[in-house]
Amino acid sequence: MAKELDLHRRSMPKQEPFERIRNFDEVALGYTEELAQEEAGRCLNCKKPLCQEGCPVGINIPEFIRYIVEGDLQAGIKKIKETNALPAVCGRVCPQEEQCESRCILGKKGEPVSIGRLERFLADWEASKGRAEKPAMASLNGKKIAIVGSGPAGITVANDLALLGYEITIFEALHAAGGVLTYGIPEFRLPKAIVKREVEYVKSLGVKLYVDYIVGKTRTIDSLFKEFDAIFVGAGAGLPWFMNIPGENLNGVYSANEYLTRCNLMKGYLFPAFDTPMKRPAIVAVFGGGNVAMDSARTALRLGADESHIVYRRSKEELPARAEEAENAEEEGVIFDYLTLPVRLIGDDQGWLTEIECIKMELGEPDASGRRSPVPMKGSEFRMKADAVIVAIGNSPNPLISMTTPGLKVGKKGNIEVDEATGKTSRDNIWAGGDVVTGAATVISAMGAGRKAAKAMHEALSGGK
Ligand code: SF4
């Protein structure tokens, strides 16, 4: 008899909004084993699993879900780790609704299986046991690889090539590993203990990690070739964009990059226990509509702002943030000013920001991205009060590596140009992937790029074996 369809996903327990805006603890609490079993039981174990086609790293989704149904959680996490070294991270921050879950067959009639939550459940279950099982590893093959950057792309390459017998060294510019997972995403969305745990797992595969090591300054890419056979550059996109409007150099104007780095990496939210003071403005306006904008607006509320606004030039339908994150922000009291474009920042005679001049927008014809483009409405200018602005409209790669590596081709926005299928750059034995190639994108797309590059590096270095 055909399995009866269960069209509704089990919701995941969360901290209540009134409680969570007073702390930096994780908002979503994860499935219990009982909820995970129920949710896994919804999966139809399709013969042709479309969900898997939607996963940038090709996790065998129906199989790991089946292990949950059978109660063999150890086998479930092992299955995921065959293709994903960061399951606790991906289970939390990947946009599954646009990837695996968007392809799930159950989504045609009801709600797709909560694949991300099940992935997170297994990763957390393994962590609670305090012992991570390692997949089979090849013996050392005598080849050495340097990886620049310890974010999701670099960690994936390190994991994949370490398993294949390469000796891996990661060079990280900051004092803590994890890249954007550590400096960018706040504790309440991705606890740093989880990032640390997943980095430690990769180190347990024999990977060496040097922090405070800026490739392009401490040492150049070319000098690394004295020791290493090949190099992967996964240095991320750490150069923030600004609006280029008058007043952006007033006190109280931050890039989201600086604001979140101060709070997360430098633990500003724990001041004075950590020596990173953070201004506590009363009215904060965040420019942008992506996940980084949501993170900034929600951080500002937790740091005590009376009002935290998202100022976005399009409408709710075009918000690039994950629906779940925009919903969390709304529940917490973030105010969304849609169809609004800041045009000028106004300060007092001491140089501190006091107001923002904005103009209302309406949506016109679709642009190259397929989204309707915002058009200013004549005569609709108005002012809003604010004592802090956080600009969260995107980032480009830091030019340090491209400036110090002759022959490395870069695009207009400073991104390293690569062959899309392999991640190979214009220079021999240098591959690249993640945000340094694409500009700021998602964790899982960086991991997918890392996976492709690792495969291509292995093929090149092992003579196709
Ligand atoms: S498409 Fe949905 S129902 Fe089918 S195997 Fe994947 S998760 Fe299960």
PDB file of N, CA, C and O in Angstrom, residues 142 266 282 317 339:
ATOM      1  N   GLY A 142      52.623  12.401   0.057  1.00  0.00           N
ATOM      2  CA  GLY A 142      53.839  13.207  -0.118  1.00  0.00           C
ATOM      3  C   GLY A 142      53.596  14.576  -0.744  1.00  0.00           C
ATOM      4  O   GLY A 142      54.528  15.358  -0.878  1.00  0.00           O
ATOM      5  N   MET A 266      35.260  39.839  18.005  1.00  0.00           N
ATOM      6  CA  MET A 266      35.925  40.524  19.113  1.00  0.00           C
ATOM      7  C   MET A 266      35.055  40.560  20.362  1.00  0.00           C
ATOM      8  O   MET A 266      35.374  41.246  21.329  1.00  0.00           O
ATOM      9  N   ALA A 282      20.459  54.529  20.098  1.00  0.00           N
ATOM     10  CA  ALA A 282      19.033  54.362  20.384  1.00  0.00           C
ATOM     11  C   ALA A 282      18.254  53.985  19.125  1.00  0.00           C
ATOM     12  O   ALA A 282      17.353  53.146  19.156  1.00  0.00           O
ATOM     13  N   GLU A 317       8.648  41.224  -1.123  1.00  0.00           N
ATOM     14  CA  GLU A 317       8.780  40.070  -2.038  1.00  0.00           C
ATOM     15  C   GLU A 317      10.210  39.906  -2.554  1.00  0.00           C
ATOM     16  O   GLU A 317      10.640  38.816  -2.865  1.00  0.00           O
ATOM     17  N   LEU A 339      10.748  49.886   0.150  1.00  0.00           N
ATOM     18  CA  LEU A 339      10.652  50.884  -0.930  1.00  0.00           C
ATOM     19  C   LEU A 339      11.188  52.234  -0.476  1.00  0.00           C
ATOM     20  O   LEU A 339      10.577  53.289  -0.703  1.00  0.00           O
TER      21      LEU A 339
END
